[in-house]
Short mmCIF file of C-alpha atoms and ligand atoms in Angstrom, two decimals:
data_model
loop_
_atom_site.label_atom_id
_atom_site.label_comp_id
_atom_site.label_asym_id
_atom_site.label_seq_id
_atom_site.Cartn_x
_atom_site.Cartn_y
_atom_site.Cartn_z
CA MET K 1 92.62 -99.13 -114.32
CA ASN K 2 92.16 -102.69 -112.71
CA ASN K 3 89.93 -104.73 -115.03
CA ASP K 4 87.96 -106.12 -112.17
CA LEU K 5 86.67 -102.53 -111.31
CA LEU K 6 83.57 -101.38 -112.96
CA LEU K 7 84.04 -97.94 -111.41
CA GLU K 8 87.05 -96.04 -110.19
CA VAL K 9 87.05 -92.68 -108.53
CA LYS K 10 90.37 -90.84 -108.27
CA ASP K 11 90.91 -87.66 -106.24
CA LEU K 12 87.30 -86.67 -106.65
CA THR K 13 86.93 -83.10 -105.49
CA LYS K 14 83.73 -80.95 -105.73
CA TYR K 15 83.59 -77.29 -104.56
CA PHE K 16 80.59 -75.23 -104.96
CA PRO K 17 81.46 -71.56 -105.29
CA VAL K 18 79.79 -68.89 -103.06
CA THR K 19 79.38 -65.73 -104.79
CA ARG K 20 78.51 -62.11 -103.98
CA GLY K 21 77.26 -59.21 -106.18
CA LEU K 22 74.36 -59.12 -108.59
CA ILE K 23 76.09 -57.40 -111.55
CA LEU K 24 79.74 -58.11 -110.97
CA GLU K 25 79.56 -61.56 -109.44
CA ARG K 26 82.63 -62.54 -107.66
CA LYS K 27 83.56 -65.65 -105.81
CA ILE K 28 84.13 -65.09 -102.09
CA ALA K 29 84.38 -68.74 -100.84
CA ASP K 30 83.93 -72.36 -101.76
CA VAL K 31 81.77 -74.94 -100.10
CA LYS K 32 84.10 -77.95 -99.98
CA ALA K 33 81.44 -80.68 -100.45
CA VAL K 34 83.95 -83.44 -101.51
CA ASP K 35 87.59 -83.18 -100.98
CA GLY K 36 89.90 -85.72 -102.72
CA VAL K 37 87.96 -88.99 -102.50
CA ASN K 38 89.42 -92.19 -103.85
CA PHE K 39 87.59 -95.60 -104.19
CA GLY K 40 86.88 -98.46 -106.57
CA ILE K 41 83.92 -100.78 -107.06
CA ARG K 42 84.45 -104.24 -108.37
CA ARG K 43 81.84 -105.82 -110.83
CA GLY K 44 78.96 -107.26 -108.97
CA GLU K 45 80.08 -105.63 -105.74
CA THR K 46 78.15 -103.28 -103.37
CA LEU K 47 80.01 -100.42 -101.75
CA GLY K 48 78.16 -98.80 -98.82
CA LEU K 49 78.80 -95.14 -98.48
CA VAL K 50 77.92 -93.87 -95.02
CA GLY K 51 77.97 -90.47 -93.28
CA GLU K 52 75.86 -87.87 -91.48
CA SER K 53 73.98 -85.37 -93.61
CA GLY K 54 76.45 -82.82 -94.89
CA SER K 55 79.27 -85.41 -95.20
CA GLY K 56 79.17 -85.15 -99.10
CA LYS K 57 77.92 -88.64 -99.93
CA THR K 58 75.06 -87.44 -102.06
CA THR K 59 77.54 -85.19 -103.99
CA VAL K 60 79.89 -88.24 -104.67
CA GLY K 61 76.82 -90.11 -106.00
CA LYS K 62 75.85 -87.20 -108.38
CA CYS K 63 79.45 -86.74 -109.53
CA VAL K 64 79.85 -90.56 -110.17
CA LEU K 65 76.61 -90.36 -112.39
CA HIS K 66 78.00 -87.22 -114.02
CA ILE K 67 74.82 -85.45 -113.00
CA ILE K 68 77.28 -82.67 -111.82
CA PRO K 69 80.80 -82.54 -113.03
CA PRO K 70 83.62 -82.69 -110.41
CA THR K 71 85.81 -79.76 -109.75
CA VAL K 72 88.85 -81.94 -109.90
CA GLY K 73 89.43 -85.64 -110.35
CA GLU K 74 88.56 -88.66 -112.53
CA VAL K 75 85.67 -90.99 -112.63
CA TYR K 76 86.29 -94.17 -114.57
CA PHE K 77 83.30 -96.24 -115.65
CA GLU K 78 84.01 -99.41 -117.63
CA GLY K 79 87.43 -98.01 -118.41
CA SER K 80 86.39 -94.54 -119.65
CA ASP K 81 86.93 -91.43 -117.81
CA LEU K 82 83.46 -89.84 -117.75
CA CYS K 83 84.81 -86.41 -117.42
CA ARG K 84 86.58 -86.58 -120.67
CA LEU K 85 83.87 -88.24 -122.76
CA GLU K 86 82.36 -86.30 -125.62
CA ASP K 87 78.50 -85.69 -125.36
CA GLU K 88 77.72 -88.48 -127.69
CA ASN K 89 79.81 -91.09 -125.90
CA LEU K 90 78.38 -89.91 -122.53
CA ARG K 91 74.88 -90.36 -123.90
CA ARG K 92 75.79 -93.98 -124.70
CA VAL K 93 77.23 -94.65 -121.33
CA ARG K 94 74.38 -93.01 -119.37
CA PRO K 95 71.84 -95.89 -119.68
CA ARG K 96 74.45 -98.18 -118.15
CA MET K 97 74.33 -96.27 -114.85
CA GLN K 98 71.17 -95.32 -113.15
CA PRO K 99 70.08 -93.50 -109.93
CA ILE K 100 67.46 -94.67 -107.31
CA TYR K 101 66.44 -91.83 -105.09
CA GLN K 102 65.41 -91.38 -101.52
CA ASP K 103 61.98 -89.96 -102.19
CA PRO K 104 60.20 -92.23 -104.65
CA TYR K 105 57.12 -89.99 -104.81
CA GLY K 106 59.06 -86.84 -105.45
CA SER K 107 60.95 -88.57 -108.35
CA LEU K 108 57.81 -90.04 -110.07
CA ASN K 109 55.73 -87.78 -112.22
CA PRO K 110 52.32 -87.70 -110.51
CA ARG K 111 50.58 -87.03 -113.95
CA MET K 112 51.91 -90.14 -115.54
CA THR K 113 50.72 -93.72 -115.22
CA VAL K 114 53.30 -96.30 -114.02
CA ASP K 115 53.34 -97.69 -117.55
CA GLY K 116 54.31 -94.36 -118.76
CA ILE K 117 57.01 -93.68 -116.10
CA VAL K 118 58.63 -97.10 -116.52
CA GLY K 119 58.35 -97.14 -120.23
CA GLU K 120 59.68 -93.60 -120.73
CA PRO K 121 63.46 -94.52 -120.63
CA LEU K 122 62.74 -97.42 -123.04
CA LEU K 123 61.46 -94.88 -125.64
CA VAL K 124 64.09 -92.16 -124.74
CA HIS K 125 66.91 -94.58 -125.36
CA SER K 126 65.30 -96.48 -128.31
CA LEU K 127 65.46 -99.71 -126.30
CA ALA K 128 62.01 -100.95 -127.32
CA ARG K 129 59.48 -100.55 -130.21
CA ARG K 130 56.32 -98.49 -129.14
CA LYS K 131 54.22 -101.60 -129.54
CA ASP K 132 56.44 -103.68 -127.25
CA VAL K 133 56.78 -101.12 -124.52
CA ARG K 134 53.71 -102.35 -122.52
CA GLU K 135 55.01 -105.92 -122.45
CA ARG K 136 58.45 -104.93 -121.46
CA VAL K 137 57.02 -102.70 -118.68
CA GLY K 138 54.99 -105.57 -117.45
CA GLU K 139 58.17 -107.78 -117.20
CA LEU K 140 59.94 -105.02 -115.27
CA LEU K 141 56.95 -104.56 -112.80
CA LYS K 142 57.01 -108.33 -112.20
CA LEU K 143 60.73 -108.25 -111.66
CA VAL K 144 60.25 -105.79 -108.74
CA GLY K 145 57.37 -107.66 -107.29
CA LEU K 146 54.37 -105.74 -108.71
CA GLU K 147 51.61 -106.92 -110.88
CA PRO K 148 51.70 -105.86 -114.68
CA GLU K 149 48.15 -104.58 -114.31
CA MET K 150 49.27 -101.98 -111.82
CA GLY K 151 50.90 -100.10 -114.69
CA ARG K 152 47.57 -98.47 -115.53
CA ARG K 153 47.53 -96.67 -112.13
CA TYR K 154 49.06 -93.41 -110.99
CA PRO K 155 51.88 -92.98 -108.42
CA HIS K 156 49.47 -91.60 -105.58
CA MET K 157 47.66 -94.89 -105.54
CA PHE K 158 50.63 -96.81 -104.27
CA SER K 159 52.25 -97.20 -100.76
CA GLY K 160 55.80 -95.81 -100.21
CA GLY K 161 57.27 -99.29 -100.60
CA GLN K 162 55.51 -99.92 -103.79
CA ARG K 163 56.60 -96.44 -105.15
CA GLN K 164 60.12 -97.34 -104.44
CA ARG K 165 59.62 -100.65 -106.41
CA ILE K 166 58.29 -98.47 -109.37
CA GLY K 167 61.50 -96.35 -109.08
CA ILE K 168 63.63 -99.39 -109.21
CA ALA K 169 61.67 -100.83 -112.19
CA ARG K 170 62.27 -97.57 -113.95
CA ALA K 171 66.06 -97.64 -113.18
CA LEU K 172 66.20 -101.12 -114.62
CA ALA K 173 64.50 -100.41 -117.80
CA THR K 174 67.81 -99.45 -119.47
CA GLN K 175 69.41 -102.61 -118.32
CA PRO K 176 72.09 -100.82 -116.36
CA ALA K 177 75.31 -102.41 -115.04
CA PHE K 178 75.51 -99.94 -112.15
CA LEU K 179 73.05 -98.43 -109.67
CA VAL K 180 73.61 -95.51 -107.44
CA CYS K 181 71.06 -95.90 -104.65
CA ASP K 182 70.93 -92.66 -102.73
CA GLU K 183 69.28 -93.36 -99.41
CA PRO K 184 66.69 -95.65 -101.02
CA VAL K 185 65.04 -96.63 -97.76
CA SER K 186 65.32 -93.65 -95.57
CA ALA K 187 61.92 -92.31 -96.37
CA LEU K 188 60.29 -95.64 -95.80
CA ASP K 189 58.76 -97.30 -92.68
CA VAL K 190 61.14 -99.43 -90.90
CA SER K 191 59.01 -102.49 -91.56
CA ILE K 192 59.24 -101.91 -95.28
CA GLN K 193 63.08 -101.02 -95.40
CA ALA K 194 64.23 -104.65 -95.20
CA GLN K 195 61.88 -105.63 -98.06
CA ILE K 196 63.47 -103.03 -100.45
CA ILE K 197 66.97 -103.87 -99.25
CA ASN K 198 66.29 -107.58 -99.87
CA LEU K 199 64.78 -106.69 -103.36
CA LEU K 200 67.96 -104.88 -104.30
CA ALA K 201 70.18 -107.76 -103.02
CA GLU K 202 68.09 -110.13 -105.03
CA LEU K 203 68.05 -108.05 -108.17
CA GLN K 204 71.91 -107.61 -107.90
CA GLU K 205 72.43 -111.38 -107.70
CA ARG K 206 69.94 -112.12 -110.56
CA LEU K 207 71.15 -109.23 -112.93
CA GLY K 208 74.75 -109.08 -111.97
CA LEU K 209 74.43 -105.42 -110.82
CA THR K 210 77.09 -103.33 -109.16
CA LEU K 211 75.83 -100.97 -106.44
CA LEU K 212 76.87 -97.81 -104.71
CA PHE K 213 74.56 -97.81 -101.65
CA ILE K 214 74.41 -94.38 -99.89
CA ALA K 215 73.04 -94.23 -96.28
CA HIS K 216 73.34 -92.08 -93.21
CA ASP K 217 73.13 -95.13 -90.90
CA LEU K 218 75.53 -98.04 -90.63
CA SER K 219 72.93 -100.51 -89.68
CA VAL K 220 71.20 -99.98 -93.05
CA VAL K 221 74.13 -100.84 -95.20
CA ARG K 222 75.41 -103.75 -93.08
CA HIS K 223 73.75 -106.65 -94.85
CA ILE K 224 73.91 -105.43 -98.36
CA SER K 225 77.43 -104.11 -98.57
CA ASP K 226 80.55 -106.08 -99.43
CA ARG K 227 82.72 -103.12 -98.41
CA ILE K 228 81.81 -99.88 -96.60
CA ALA K 229 83.28 -96.38 -96.81
CA VAL K 230 82.53 -93.98 -93.95
CA MET K 231 82.61 -90.28 -95.15
CA TYR K 232 83.00 -87.16 -92.93
CA LEU K 233 83.16 -83.56 -94.02
CA GLY K 234 83.87 -84.43 -97.83
CA ARG K 235 86.54 -87.15 -96.99
CA ILE K 236 86.61 -90.83 -96.59
CA MET K 237 87.78 -91.65 -93.07
CA GLU K 238 87.71 -95.29 -93.22
CA LEU K 239 87.04 -97.97 -95.92
CA ALA K 240 86.99 -101.77 -95.27
CA PRO K 241 85.26 -105.03 -96.09
CA SER K 242 81.98 -105.00 -94.22
CA GLY K 243 82.62 -107.73 -91.69
CA ASP K 244 85.99 -106.22 -90.86
CA LEU K 245 84.55 -102.78 -90.33
CA TYR K 246 81.95 -103.99 -87.91
CA LEU K 247 84.22 -106.22 -85.91
CA HIS K 248 87.45 -104.01 -85.99
CA PRO K 249 86.45 -100.40 -86.61
CA MET K 250 89.51 -98.26 -86.35
CA HIS K 251 88.59 -94.64 -86.94
CA PRO K 252 87.10 -92.89 -83.76
CA TYR K 253 84.23 -91.61 -86.04
CA THR K 254 83.37 -95.04 -87.19
CA ARG K 255 83.63 -96.41 -83.68
CA ALA K 256 81.22 -93.62 -82.43
CA LEU K 257 78.72 -94.30 -85.26
CA LEU K 258 78.81 -98.13 -84.55
CA SER K 259 78.30 -97.65 -80.77
CA ALA K 260 74.88 -95.97 -81.73
CA VAL K 261 73.72 -99.11 -83.71
CA PRO K 262 71.55 -101.31 -81.56
CA ILE K 263 72.70 -104.90 -80.84
CA PRO K 264 69.95 -107.60 -80.86
CA ASP K 265 71.48 -109.29 -77.79
CA PRO K 266 69.96 -107.44 -74.77
CA VAL K 267 72.99 -108.52 -72.45
CA LEU K 268 75.63 -107.21 -74.93
CA GLU K 269 73.41 -104.22 -75.48
CA ARG K 270 73.35 -103.31 -71.74
CA GLU K 271 77.09 -103.94 -71.37
CA ARG K 272 78.67 -102.03 -74.37
CA LYS K 273 80.06 -98.61 -74.16
CA ARG K 274 78.41 -95.76 -75.99
CA MET K 275 80.48 -93.16 -77.56
CA LEU K 276 78.20 -90.10 -77.96
CA LEU K 277 79.30 -87.58 -80.50
CA THR K 278 78.93 -84.16 -79.30
CA GLY K 279 78.36 -81.00 -81.59
CA GLU K 280 77.24 -80.87 -85.21
CA ILE K 281 79.20 -81.65 -88.23
CA PRO K 282 81.20 -78.40 -89.03
CA SER K 283 80.28 -76.40 -92.14
CA PRO K 284 82.03 -77.41 -95.35
CA LEU K 285 82.34 -73.72 -96.03
CA ASN K 286 84.86 -73.42 -93.32
CA PRO K 287 86.17 -76.86 -92.43
CA PRO K 288 88.49 -77.31 -89.49
CA SER K 289 92.20 -77.40 -90.00
CA GLY K 290 94.07 -80.69 -89.85
CA CYS K 291 91.78 -83.77 -89.39
CA GLY K 292 88.23 -82.46 -90.11
CA PHE K 293 87.02 -84.64 -87.26
CA HIS K 294 89.16 -83.21 -84.59
CA PRO K 295 86.73 -80.65 -82.91
CA ARG K 296 84.53 -83.83 -82.11
CA CYS K 297 87.14 -86.38 -81.50
CA TYR K 298 87.43 -88.07 -78.12
CA GLU K 299 90.92 -89.26 -78.96
CA ARG K 300 92.47 -86.12 -80.53
CA GLN K 301 96.13 -85.24 -80.04
CA ASP K 302 98.05 -82.08 -80.55
CA ILE K 303 99.05 -82.90 -84.21
CA CYS K 304 95.22 -83.60 -85.21
CA SER K 305 94.27 -79.90 -85.47
CA GLN K 306 97.48 -79.09 -87.47
CA VAL K 307 98.11 -81.80 -89.98
CA ALA K 308 95.52 -83.71 -92.04
CA PRO K 309 96.14 -87.40 -91.61
CA SER K 310 97.26 -89.52 -94.62
CA VAL K 311 95.59 -92.71 -95.51
CA THR K 312 97.13 -95.99 -94.40
CA GLU K 313 96.09 -99.44 -95.58
CA LYS K 314 96.55 -103.04 -94.32
CA ASP K 315 94.73 -105.95 -95.89
CA GLY K 316 92.25 -103.76 -97.72
CA HIS K 317 91.34 -101.89 -94.57
CA MET K 318 91.99 -98.15 -95.14
CA VAL K 319 91.90 -95.45 -92.37
CA ALA K 320 92.81 -91.82 -92.30
CA CYS K 321 93.80 -91.06 -88.66
CA HIS K 322 97.07 -90.19 -86.84
CA LEU K 323 96.52 -93.04 -84.36
CA PHE K 324 97.38 -95.47 -87.23
CA ALA K 325 99.99 -93.51 -89.18
FE1 SF4 U 1 90.71 -88.12 -83.95
FE2 SF4 U 1 93.24 -87.16 -84.62
FE3 SF4 U 1 92.32 -89.55 -85.61
FE4 SF4 U 1 91.33 -87.26 -86.33
S1 SF4 U 1 93.43 -87.79 -86.63
S2 SF4 U 1 90.22 -88.97 -85.88
S3 SF4 U 1 91.32 -86.09 -84.47
S4 SF4 U 1 92.73 -89.13 -83.50
#
C-alpha cells in the first residue's frame, strides 16, 4: 500500500442476497449494491463520492467503516486490511474512523442531553475520566461553533444545522483521522448547507482530517473535494481531480449530471446545452448487461450493451467508457 494513502479500497463488492422460503430459506438472487470498486484517499484529502440514489455510495461508506462487511474485496486503513483484523484490533481502529450521517436528528438520542451524546464516545472508548468529560465536551462544542452551555439541552431544542454540528462534535470526540460524511447536508436548508460544508473544511484543515464526502449532487461536493468519484449502479464511472472533472468531464453520465448544475453566470447559463437523463437508474437486482449506463446513454454504441468497459487512466483522470478505451 502507498504510504501517502490513509485508506485504500480494492475490488470492493457488496451483494445482498435475496431469499425465499420461511423454513428452508434459499437464495434466489443478489442485489448487486457495489460491484468491484477501487479507490484510495490520501492523508488530509477529501474524496467526493457522487451518484443518484441507488448507486451504491452509502453501501461503500458502510463497508469502508466496516459497519457491514464486504462480500469480496479489501479495505486498507492505515495499512491494515479491516476485513482481516481480529475483533480486538478492529475495536482499536474504530475510534480513528467516524461517520457523520444525513439525518442529524434521527442519529441523536432524543432522551439524552447534548453533554451525554457528545460525552458518550469519550466514556465508551475510555478517552476521558468521568470528571473531565464535561470540560472536554465543552471544548468539542466550541470547536463546532456551539456554546458549551448548550450541552445541557436536548436535541429537539436545536435547529437542523445545530443538530448537525452536534453530530460532528460527537464524531470528533474520539479524535478520528478519517470521517465518512454520508450526505451530511442533504436534509438541511440550502442557506445552512454552505455553513456546514465550510465548518467541515475548516475542521479538516485544523485537525488534519481525511474525508470521504458522499452526496447525490455534484454542486455540493465541488468546493470541498480534492478529487471526485462518480458512481452509477455499484461502479465508479469516472474519478478525477475536482477541477479537472468540472472542466473536462469525460463520461456521458458525469456530463449529464454536470449539465444540471446551475452556473452563476446568467449568459453562460442560457447558452449551455442541457443533457437530460431519461428513465430511472435500473434495479441493482437485475443490472443491464455490458455498460450499466447503456439504457440511458445518449452516446451508446453496439458494443456498450455487450461488453462492460474497462477503466482507462491518464494523468490521474480515470474513466470507464468505451468511448475512451
Ligand atoms: Fe455510454 Fe457506452 Fe460509454 Fe457506457 S460505455 S457510457 S453506454 S458510450
